[in-house]
PDB file of C-alpha atoms in Angstrom:
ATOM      1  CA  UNK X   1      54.521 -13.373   4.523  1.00 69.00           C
ATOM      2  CA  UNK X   2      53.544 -13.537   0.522  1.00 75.00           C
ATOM      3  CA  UNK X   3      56.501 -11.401  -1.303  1.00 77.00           C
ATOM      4  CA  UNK X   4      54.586  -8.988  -2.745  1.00 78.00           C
ATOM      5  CA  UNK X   5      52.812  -8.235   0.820  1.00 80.00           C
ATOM      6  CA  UNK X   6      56.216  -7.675   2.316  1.00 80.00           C
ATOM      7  CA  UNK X   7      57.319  -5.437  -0.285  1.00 81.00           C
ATOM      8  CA  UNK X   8      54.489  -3.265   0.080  1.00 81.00           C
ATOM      9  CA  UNK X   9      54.885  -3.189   4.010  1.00 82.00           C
ATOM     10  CA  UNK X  10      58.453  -2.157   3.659  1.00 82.00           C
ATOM     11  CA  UNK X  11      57.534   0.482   1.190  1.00 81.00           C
ATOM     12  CA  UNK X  12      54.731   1.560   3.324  1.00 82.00           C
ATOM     13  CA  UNK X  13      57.501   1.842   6.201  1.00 82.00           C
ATOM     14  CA  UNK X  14      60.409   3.426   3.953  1.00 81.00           C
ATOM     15  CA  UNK X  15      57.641   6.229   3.072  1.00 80.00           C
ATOM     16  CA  UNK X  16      56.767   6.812   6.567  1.00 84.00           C
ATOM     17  CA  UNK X  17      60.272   6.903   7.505  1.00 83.00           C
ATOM     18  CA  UNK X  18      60.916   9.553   4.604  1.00 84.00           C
ATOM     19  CA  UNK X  19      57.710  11.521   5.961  1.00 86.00           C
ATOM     20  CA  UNK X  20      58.835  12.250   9.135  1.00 89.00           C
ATOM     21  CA  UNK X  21      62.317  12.924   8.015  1.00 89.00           C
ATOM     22  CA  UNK X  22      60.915  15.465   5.718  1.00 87.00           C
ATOM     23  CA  UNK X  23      58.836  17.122   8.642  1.00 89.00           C
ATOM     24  CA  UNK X  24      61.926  17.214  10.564  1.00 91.00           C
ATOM     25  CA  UNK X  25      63.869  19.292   7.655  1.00 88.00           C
ATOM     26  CA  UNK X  26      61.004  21.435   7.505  1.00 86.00           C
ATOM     27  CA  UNK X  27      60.796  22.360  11.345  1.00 89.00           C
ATOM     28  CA  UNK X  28      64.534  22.749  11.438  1.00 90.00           C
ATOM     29  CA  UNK X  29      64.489  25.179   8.411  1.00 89.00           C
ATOM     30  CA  UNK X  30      61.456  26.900  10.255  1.00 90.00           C
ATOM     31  CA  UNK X  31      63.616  27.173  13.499  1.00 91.00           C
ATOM     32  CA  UNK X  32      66.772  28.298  12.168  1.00 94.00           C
ATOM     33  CA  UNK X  33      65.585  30.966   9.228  1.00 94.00           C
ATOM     34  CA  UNK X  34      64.902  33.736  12.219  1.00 96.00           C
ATOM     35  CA  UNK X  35      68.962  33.697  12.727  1.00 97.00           C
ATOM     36  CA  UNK X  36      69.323  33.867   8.738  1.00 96.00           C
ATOM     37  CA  UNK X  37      67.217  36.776   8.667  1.00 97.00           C
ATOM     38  CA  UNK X  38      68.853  38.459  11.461  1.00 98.00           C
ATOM     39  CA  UNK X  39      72.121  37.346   9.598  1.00 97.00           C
ATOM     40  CA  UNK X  40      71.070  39.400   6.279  1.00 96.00           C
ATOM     41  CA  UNK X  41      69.957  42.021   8.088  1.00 97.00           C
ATOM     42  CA  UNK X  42      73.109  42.873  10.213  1.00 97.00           C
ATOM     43  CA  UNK X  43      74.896  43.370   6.721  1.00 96.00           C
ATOM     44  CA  UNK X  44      72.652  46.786   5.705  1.00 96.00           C
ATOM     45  CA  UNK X  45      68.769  47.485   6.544  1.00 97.00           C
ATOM     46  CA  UNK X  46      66.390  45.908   3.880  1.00 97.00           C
ATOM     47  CA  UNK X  47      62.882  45.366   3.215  1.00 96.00           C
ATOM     48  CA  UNK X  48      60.792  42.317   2.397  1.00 95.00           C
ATOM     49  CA  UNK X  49      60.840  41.254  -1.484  1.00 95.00           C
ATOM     50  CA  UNK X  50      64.794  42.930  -1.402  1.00 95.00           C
ATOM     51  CA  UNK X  51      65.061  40.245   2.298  1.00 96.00           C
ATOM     52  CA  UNK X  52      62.859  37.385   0.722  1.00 94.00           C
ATOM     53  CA  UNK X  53      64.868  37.384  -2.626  1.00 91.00           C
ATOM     54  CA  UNK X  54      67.755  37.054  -1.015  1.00 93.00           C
ATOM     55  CA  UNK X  55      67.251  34.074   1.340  1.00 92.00           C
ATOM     56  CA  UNK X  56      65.621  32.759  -1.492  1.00 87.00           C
ATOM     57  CA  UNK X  57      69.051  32.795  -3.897  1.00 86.00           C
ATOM     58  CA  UNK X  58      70.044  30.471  -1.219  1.00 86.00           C
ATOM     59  CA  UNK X  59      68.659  27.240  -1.885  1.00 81.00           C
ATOM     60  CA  UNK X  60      66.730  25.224   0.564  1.00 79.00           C
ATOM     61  CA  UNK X  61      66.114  27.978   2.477  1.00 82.00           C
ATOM     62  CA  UNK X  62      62.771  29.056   1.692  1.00 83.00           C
ATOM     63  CA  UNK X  63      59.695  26.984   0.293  1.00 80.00           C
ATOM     64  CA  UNK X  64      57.268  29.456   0.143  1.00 90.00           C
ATOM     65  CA  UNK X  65      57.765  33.318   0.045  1.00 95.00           C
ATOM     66  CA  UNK X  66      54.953  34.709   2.210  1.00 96.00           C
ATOM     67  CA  UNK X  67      55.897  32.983   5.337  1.00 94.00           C
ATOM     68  CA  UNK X  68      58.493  34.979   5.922  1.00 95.00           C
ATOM     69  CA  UNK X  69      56.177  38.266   6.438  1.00 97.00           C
ATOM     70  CA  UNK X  70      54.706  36.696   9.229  1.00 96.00           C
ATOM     71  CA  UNK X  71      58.801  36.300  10.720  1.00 96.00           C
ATOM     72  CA  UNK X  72      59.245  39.651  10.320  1.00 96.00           C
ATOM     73  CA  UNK X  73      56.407  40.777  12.245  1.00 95.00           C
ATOM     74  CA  UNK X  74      56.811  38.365  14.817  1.00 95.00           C
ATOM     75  CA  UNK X  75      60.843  39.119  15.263  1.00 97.00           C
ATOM     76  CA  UNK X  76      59.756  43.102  14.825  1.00 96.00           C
ATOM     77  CA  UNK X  77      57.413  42.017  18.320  1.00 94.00           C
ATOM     78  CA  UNK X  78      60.189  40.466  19.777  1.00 95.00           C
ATOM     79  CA  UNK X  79      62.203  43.857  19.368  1.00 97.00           C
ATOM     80  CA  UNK X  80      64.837  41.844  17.632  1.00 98.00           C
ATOM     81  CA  UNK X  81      64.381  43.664  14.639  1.00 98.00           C
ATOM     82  CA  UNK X  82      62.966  47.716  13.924  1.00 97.00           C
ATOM     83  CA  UNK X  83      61.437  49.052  10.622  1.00 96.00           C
ATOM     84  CA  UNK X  84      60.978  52.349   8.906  1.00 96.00           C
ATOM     85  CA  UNK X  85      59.267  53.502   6.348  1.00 95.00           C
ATOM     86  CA  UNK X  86      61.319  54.926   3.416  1.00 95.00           C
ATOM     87  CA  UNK X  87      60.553  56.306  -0.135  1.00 93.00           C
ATOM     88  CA  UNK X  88      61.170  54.188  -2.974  1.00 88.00           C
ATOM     89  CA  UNK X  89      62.316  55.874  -6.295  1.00 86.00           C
ATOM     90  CA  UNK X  90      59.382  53.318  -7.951  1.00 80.00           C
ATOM     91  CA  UNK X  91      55.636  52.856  -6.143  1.00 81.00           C
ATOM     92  CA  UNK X  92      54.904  53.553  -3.156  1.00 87.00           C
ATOM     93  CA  UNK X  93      57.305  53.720   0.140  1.00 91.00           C
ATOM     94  CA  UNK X  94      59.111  50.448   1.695  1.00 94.00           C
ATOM     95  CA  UNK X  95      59.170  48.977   4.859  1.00 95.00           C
ATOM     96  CA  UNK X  96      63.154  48.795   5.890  1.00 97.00           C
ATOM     97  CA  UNK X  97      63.829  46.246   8.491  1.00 97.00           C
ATOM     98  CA  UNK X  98      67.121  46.658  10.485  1.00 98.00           C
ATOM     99  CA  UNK X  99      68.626  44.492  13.127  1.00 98.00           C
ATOM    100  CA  UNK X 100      68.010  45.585  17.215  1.00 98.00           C
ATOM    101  CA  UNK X 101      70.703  45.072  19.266  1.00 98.00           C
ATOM    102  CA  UNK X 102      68.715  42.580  20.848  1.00 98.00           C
ATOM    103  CA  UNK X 103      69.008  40.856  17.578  1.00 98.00           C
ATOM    104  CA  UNK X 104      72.602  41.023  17.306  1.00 98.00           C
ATOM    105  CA  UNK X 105      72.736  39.700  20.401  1.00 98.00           C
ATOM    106  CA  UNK X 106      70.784  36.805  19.752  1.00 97.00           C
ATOM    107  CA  UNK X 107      72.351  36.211  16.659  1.00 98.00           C
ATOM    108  CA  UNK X 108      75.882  36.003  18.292  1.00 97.00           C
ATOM    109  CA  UNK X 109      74.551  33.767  20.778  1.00 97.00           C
ATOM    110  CA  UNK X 110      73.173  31.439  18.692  1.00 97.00           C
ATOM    111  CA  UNK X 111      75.987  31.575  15.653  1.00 97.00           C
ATOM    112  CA  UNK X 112      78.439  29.986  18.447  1.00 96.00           C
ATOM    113  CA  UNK X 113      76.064  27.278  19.233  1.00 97.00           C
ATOM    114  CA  UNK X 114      75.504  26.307  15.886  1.00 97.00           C
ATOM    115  CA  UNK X 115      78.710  25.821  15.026  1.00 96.00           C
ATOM    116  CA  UNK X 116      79.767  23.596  17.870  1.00 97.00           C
ATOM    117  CA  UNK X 117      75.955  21.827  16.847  1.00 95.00           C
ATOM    118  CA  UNK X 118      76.790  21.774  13.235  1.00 95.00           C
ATOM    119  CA  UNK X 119      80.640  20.215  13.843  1.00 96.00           C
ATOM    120  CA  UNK X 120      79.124  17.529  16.293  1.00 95.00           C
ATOM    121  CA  UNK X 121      76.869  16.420  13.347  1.00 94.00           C
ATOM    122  CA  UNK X 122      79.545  16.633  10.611  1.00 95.00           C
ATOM    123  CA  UNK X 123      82.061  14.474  13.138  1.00 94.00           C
ATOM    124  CA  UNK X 124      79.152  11.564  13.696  1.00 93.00           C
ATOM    125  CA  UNK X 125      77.585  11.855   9.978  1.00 92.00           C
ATOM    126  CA  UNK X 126      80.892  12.073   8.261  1.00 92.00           C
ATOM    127  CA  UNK X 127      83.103   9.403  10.304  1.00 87.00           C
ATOM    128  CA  UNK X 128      80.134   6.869   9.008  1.00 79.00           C
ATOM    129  CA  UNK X 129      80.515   7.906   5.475  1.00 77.00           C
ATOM    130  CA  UNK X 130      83.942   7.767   5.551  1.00 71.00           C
TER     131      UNK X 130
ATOM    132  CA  UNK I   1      39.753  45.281 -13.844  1.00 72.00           C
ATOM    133  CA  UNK I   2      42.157  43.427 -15.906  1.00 86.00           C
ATOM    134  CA  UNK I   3      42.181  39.180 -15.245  1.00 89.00           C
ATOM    135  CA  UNK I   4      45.866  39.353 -13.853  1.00 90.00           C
ATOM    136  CA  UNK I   5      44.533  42.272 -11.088  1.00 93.00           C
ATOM    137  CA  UNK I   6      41.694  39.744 -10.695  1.00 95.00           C
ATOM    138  CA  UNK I   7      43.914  37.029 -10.218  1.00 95.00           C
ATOM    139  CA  UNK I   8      46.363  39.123  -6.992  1.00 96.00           C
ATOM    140  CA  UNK I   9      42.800  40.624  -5.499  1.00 96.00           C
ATOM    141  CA  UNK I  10      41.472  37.297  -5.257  1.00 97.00           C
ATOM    142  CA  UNK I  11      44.432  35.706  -3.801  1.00 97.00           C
ATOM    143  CA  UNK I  12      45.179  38.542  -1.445  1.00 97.00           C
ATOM    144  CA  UNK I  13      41.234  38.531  -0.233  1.00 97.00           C
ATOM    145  CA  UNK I  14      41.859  34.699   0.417  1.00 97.00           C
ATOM    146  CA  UNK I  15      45.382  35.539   2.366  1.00 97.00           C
ATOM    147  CA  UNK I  16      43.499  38.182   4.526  1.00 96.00           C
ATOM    148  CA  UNK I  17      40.233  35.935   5.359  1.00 95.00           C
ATOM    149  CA  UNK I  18      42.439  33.170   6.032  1.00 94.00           C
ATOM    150  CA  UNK I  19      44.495  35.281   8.381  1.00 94.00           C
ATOM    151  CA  UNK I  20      41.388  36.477  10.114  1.00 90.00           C
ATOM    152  CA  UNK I  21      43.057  34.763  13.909  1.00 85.00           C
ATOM    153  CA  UNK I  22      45.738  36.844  13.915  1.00 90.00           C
ATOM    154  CA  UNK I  23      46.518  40.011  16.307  1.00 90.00           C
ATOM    155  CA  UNK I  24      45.507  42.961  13.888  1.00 91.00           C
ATOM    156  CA  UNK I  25      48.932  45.025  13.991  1.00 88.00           C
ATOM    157  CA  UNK I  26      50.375  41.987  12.925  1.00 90.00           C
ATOM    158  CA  UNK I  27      47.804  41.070  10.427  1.00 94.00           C
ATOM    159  CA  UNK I  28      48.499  44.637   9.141  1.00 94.00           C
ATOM    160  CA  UNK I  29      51.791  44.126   8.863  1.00 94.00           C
ATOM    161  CA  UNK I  30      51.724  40.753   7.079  1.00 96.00           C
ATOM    162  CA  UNK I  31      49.248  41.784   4.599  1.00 96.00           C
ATOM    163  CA  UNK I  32      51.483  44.907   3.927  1.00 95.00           C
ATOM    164  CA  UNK I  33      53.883  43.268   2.951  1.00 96.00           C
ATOM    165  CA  UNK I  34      52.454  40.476   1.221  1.00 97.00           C
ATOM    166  CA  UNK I  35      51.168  43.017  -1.402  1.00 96.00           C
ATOM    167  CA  UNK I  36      53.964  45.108  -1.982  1.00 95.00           C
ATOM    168  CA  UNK I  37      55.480  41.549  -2.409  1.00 96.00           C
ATOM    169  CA  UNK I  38      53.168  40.543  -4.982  1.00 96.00           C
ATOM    170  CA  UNK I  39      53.537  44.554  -6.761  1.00 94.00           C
ATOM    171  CA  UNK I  40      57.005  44.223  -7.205  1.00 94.00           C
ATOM    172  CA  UNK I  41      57.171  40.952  -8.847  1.00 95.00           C
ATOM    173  CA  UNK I  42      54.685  41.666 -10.737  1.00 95.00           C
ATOM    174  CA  UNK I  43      56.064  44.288 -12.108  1.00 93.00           C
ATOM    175  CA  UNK I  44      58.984  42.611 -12.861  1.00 92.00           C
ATOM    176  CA  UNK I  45      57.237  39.963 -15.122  1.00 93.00           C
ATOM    177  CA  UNK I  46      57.723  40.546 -19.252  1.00 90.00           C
ATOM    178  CA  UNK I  47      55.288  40.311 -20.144  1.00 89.00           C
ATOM    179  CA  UNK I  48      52.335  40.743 -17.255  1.00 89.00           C
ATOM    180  CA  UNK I  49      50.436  37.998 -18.245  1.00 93.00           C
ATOM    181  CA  UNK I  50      48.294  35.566 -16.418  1.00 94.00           C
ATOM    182  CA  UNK I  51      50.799  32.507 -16.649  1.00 95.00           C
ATOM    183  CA  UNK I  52      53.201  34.796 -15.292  1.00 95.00           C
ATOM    184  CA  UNK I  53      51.320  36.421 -12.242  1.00 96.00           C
ATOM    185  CA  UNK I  54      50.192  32.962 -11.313  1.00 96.00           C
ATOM    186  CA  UNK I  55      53.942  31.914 -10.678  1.00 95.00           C
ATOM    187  CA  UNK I  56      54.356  35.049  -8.769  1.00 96.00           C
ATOM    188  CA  UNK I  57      51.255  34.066  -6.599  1.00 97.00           C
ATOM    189  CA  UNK I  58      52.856  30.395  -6.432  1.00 96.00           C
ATOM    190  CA  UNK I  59      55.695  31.056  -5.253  1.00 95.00           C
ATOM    191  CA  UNK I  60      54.591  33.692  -2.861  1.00 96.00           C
ATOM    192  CA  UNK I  61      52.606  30.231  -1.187  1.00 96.00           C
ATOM    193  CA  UNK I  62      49.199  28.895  -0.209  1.00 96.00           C
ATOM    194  CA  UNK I  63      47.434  31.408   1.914  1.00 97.00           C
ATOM    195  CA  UNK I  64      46.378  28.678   4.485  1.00 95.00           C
ATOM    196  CA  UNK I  65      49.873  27.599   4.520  1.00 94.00           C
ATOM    197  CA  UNK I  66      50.968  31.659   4.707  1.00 96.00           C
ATOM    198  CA  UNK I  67      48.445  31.758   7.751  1.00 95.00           C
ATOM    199  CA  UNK I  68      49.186  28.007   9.672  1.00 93.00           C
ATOM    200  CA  UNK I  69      52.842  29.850   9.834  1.00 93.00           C
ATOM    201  CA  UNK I  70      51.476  33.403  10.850  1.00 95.00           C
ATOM    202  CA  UNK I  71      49.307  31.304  13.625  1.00 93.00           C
ATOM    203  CA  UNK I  72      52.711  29.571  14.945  1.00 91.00           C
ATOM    204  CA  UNK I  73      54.567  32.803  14.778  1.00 92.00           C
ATOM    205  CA  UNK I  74      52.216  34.581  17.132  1.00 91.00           C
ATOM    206  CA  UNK I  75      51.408  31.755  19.073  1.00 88.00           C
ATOM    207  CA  UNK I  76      47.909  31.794  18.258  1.00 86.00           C
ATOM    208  CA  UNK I  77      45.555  28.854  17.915  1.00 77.00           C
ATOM    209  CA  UNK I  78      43.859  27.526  15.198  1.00 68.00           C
ATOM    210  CA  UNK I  79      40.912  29.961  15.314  1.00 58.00           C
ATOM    211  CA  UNK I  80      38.351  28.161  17.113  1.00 63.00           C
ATOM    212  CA  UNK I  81      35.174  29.031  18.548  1.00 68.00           C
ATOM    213  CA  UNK I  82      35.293  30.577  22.585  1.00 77.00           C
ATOM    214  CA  UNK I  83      32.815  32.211  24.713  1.00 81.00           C
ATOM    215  CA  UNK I  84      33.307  35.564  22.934  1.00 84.00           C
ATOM    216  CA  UNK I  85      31.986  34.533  19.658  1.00 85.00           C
ATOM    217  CA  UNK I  86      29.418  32.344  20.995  1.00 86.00           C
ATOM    218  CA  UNK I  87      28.186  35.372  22.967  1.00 87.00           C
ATOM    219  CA  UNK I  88      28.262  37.746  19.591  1.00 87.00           C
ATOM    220  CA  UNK I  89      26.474  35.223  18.129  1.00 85.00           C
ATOM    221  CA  UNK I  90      23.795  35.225  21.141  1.00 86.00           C
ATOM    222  CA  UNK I  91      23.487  38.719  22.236  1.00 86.00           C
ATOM    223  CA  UNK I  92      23.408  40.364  18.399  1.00 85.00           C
ATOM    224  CA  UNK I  93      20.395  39.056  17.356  1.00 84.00           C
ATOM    225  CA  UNK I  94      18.706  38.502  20.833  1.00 84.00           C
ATOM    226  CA  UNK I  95      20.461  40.569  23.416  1.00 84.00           C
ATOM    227  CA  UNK I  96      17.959  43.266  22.922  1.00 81.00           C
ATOM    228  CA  UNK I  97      15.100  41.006  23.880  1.00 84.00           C
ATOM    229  CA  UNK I  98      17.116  40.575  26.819  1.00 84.00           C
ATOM    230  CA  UNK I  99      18.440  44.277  28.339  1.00 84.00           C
ATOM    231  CA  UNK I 100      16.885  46.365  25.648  1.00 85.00           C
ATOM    232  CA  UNK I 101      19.761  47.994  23.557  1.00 84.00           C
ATOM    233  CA  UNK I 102      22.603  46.920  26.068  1.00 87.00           C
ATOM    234  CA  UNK I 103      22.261  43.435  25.318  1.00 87.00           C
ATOM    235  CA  UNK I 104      22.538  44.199  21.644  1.00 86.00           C
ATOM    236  CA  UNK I 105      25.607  46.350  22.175  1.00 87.00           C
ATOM    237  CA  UNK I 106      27.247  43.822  24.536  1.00 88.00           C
ATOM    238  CA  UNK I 107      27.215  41.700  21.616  1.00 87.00           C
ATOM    239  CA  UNK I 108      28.441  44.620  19.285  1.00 88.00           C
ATOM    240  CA  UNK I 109      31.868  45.049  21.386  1.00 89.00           C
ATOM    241  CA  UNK I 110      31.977  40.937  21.780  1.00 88.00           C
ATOM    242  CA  UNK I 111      32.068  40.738  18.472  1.00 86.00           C
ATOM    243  CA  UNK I 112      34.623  43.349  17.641  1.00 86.00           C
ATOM    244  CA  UNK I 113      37.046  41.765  20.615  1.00 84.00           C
ATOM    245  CA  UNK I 114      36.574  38.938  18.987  1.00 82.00           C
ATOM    246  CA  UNK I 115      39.804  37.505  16.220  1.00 72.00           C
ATOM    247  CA  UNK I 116      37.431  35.362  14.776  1.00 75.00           C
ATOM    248  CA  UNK I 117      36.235  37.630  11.846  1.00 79.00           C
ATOM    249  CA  UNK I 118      37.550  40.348  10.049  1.00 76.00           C
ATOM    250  CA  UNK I 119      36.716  44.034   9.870  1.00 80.00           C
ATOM    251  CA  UNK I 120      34.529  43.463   6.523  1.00 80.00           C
ATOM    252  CA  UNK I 121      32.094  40.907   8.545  1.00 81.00           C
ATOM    253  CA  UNK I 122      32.068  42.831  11.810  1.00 85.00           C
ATOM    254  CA  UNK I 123      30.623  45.867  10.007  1.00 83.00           C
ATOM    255  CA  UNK I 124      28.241  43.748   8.206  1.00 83.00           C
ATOM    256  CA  UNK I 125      27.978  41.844  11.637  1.00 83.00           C
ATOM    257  CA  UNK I 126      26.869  45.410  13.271  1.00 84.00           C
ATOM    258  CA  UNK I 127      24.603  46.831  10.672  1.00 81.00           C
ATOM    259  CA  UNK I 128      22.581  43.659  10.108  1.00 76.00           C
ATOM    260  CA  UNK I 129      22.192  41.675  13.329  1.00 70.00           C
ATOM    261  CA  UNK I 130      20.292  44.853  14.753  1.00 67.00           C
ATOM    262  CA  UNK I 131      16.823  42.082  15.062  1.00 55.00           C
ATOM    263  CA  UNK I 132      16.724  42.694  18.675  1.00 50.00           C
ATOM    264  CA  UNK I 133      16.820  46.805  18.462  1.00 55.00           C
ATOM    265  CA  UNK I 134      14.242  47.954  15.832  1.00 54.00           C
ATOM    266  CA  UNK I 135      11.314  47.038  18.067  1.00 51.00           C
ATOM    267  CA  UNK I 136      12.618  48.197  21.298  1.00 47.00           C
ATOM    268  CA  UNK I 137      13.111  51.747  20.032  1.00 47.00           C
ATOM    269  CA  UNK I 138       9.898  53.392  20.360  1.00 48.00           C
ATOM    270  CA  UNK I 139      10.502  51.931  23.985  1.00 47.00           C
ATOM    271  CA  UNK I 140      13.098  54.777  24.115  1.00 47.00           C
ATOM    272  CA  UNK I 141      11.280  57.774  22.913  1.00 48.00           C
ATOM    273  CA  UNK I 142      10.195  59.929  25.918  1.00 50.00           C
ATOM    274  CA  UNK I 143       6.366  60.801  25.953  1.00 46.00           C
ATOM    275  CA  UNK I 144       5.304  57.338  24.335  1.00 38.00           C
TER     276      UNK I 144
END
């Protein structure tokens, strides 16, 4: 094949490659933020900007702001999570989100099997780097 | 109304069309939030200006991108057209040609069942697709 041609193949593949990988990242993130809320929230009842702010100090953690509302209403479904309304000293009253049981639980549950996930990826991915 | 209230009505009236598929109570609950969001860091900003309110709404996110999540998280489909809305759109403006009055009205509760629109155009929805009833009221009036 003429140089150039192959070049721009490979490129076209590399991109593709970097694509998916990207879409990957972004539906592990997705998956695994519910068990970061739940995380924050077993430390002390909070509500959304005081919640969003702090996964957000985190970085990598959150792209966009807003999605998480729809997380907390879906995990608040789940019964995972409960809310109450409570007066703020500024504006109008706040939404306080605090951790079920049912949340702990699932929490626990999955803490356990993320480590043993996250140490099987570390052995493979680090004994290649090494 | 000041161009930085503007600028948060506009994007929350996009956010809440664009989350017109979702369950209300959630809807509710994501649009709650979503403001008070938006209040807070607002307030925050020195000074409030328009540069500074349009970061806020940045970061916040895209509301079709705030919605495509909201739609996963409730397991709802993209909104799509189903026998319900094709029914509202039948039975408001004909159903009272049909069954005088209950056709219209079977349309009326089709379209409120329906996740498809939101509140704003269901009222509209119900006071202006009333073609079918005007003429078939004198039907109604005893003695005629």
């Amino acid at each position: 094949m003429w140089p150039p041609l192959l070049y721009l193949a490979g490129a076209g593949t590399f991109y593709r490659m970097v694509a998916r990988q990207d879409a990957l990242l972004a539906q592990m993130r997705r998956g695994v933020l519910q068990y970061c809320v739940l995380a924050l929230l077993s430390e002390g009842e909070r509500y959304g900007f005081d919640l969003v702010r702090s996964l957000g100090d985190v970085d990598g953690m959150v792209t966009s702001e807003g999605t998480i509302y729809p997380l907390l209403s879906r995990l608040r479904r789940d019964g995972l999570v409960t809310s109450r309304w409570l007066e703020s000293t500024q504006g109008p009253p706040r939404r306080y989100y605090q951790v079920t049981d049912a949340g702990r639980a699932a929490l626990d549950s999955f803490a356990s099997e993320w480590h043993r996930f996250r140490d099987a990826v570390d052995y493979f991915t680090e004994r290649s780097a090494a | 109304m000041s161009s930085t209230d503007r600028l948060v009505s506009d994007y929350l009236d996009r956010l809440e069309s664009e989350l017109s598929g979702i369950p209300r109570a959630g809807r509710r609950e994501v649009m709650d939030g979503i403001e008070a969001h938006v209040e807070e860091a607002v307030a925050e900003l020195e000074p409030e200006d328009e540069a500074g309110v349009r970061n806020v709404l940045d970061r916040v996110g895209d509301p079709a991108e705030i919605a495509a999540e909201a739609r996963e998280r409730f397991g709802v489909r993209q909104p799509r057209t189903t026998w319900r809305e094709i029914g509202a759109l039948i039975l408001l403006p004909f159903g009272g040609f049909l069954v005088p009055v209950i056709g219209w009205f079977a349309g009326v509760v089709l379209l409120w069942v329906s996740d498809a629109w939101n509140t704003r155009d269901k009222v509209i929805g119900t006071l202006v697709l009333r073609a079918g009833l005007p003429p078939l009221l004198p039907a109604l009036i005893p003695g005629e």
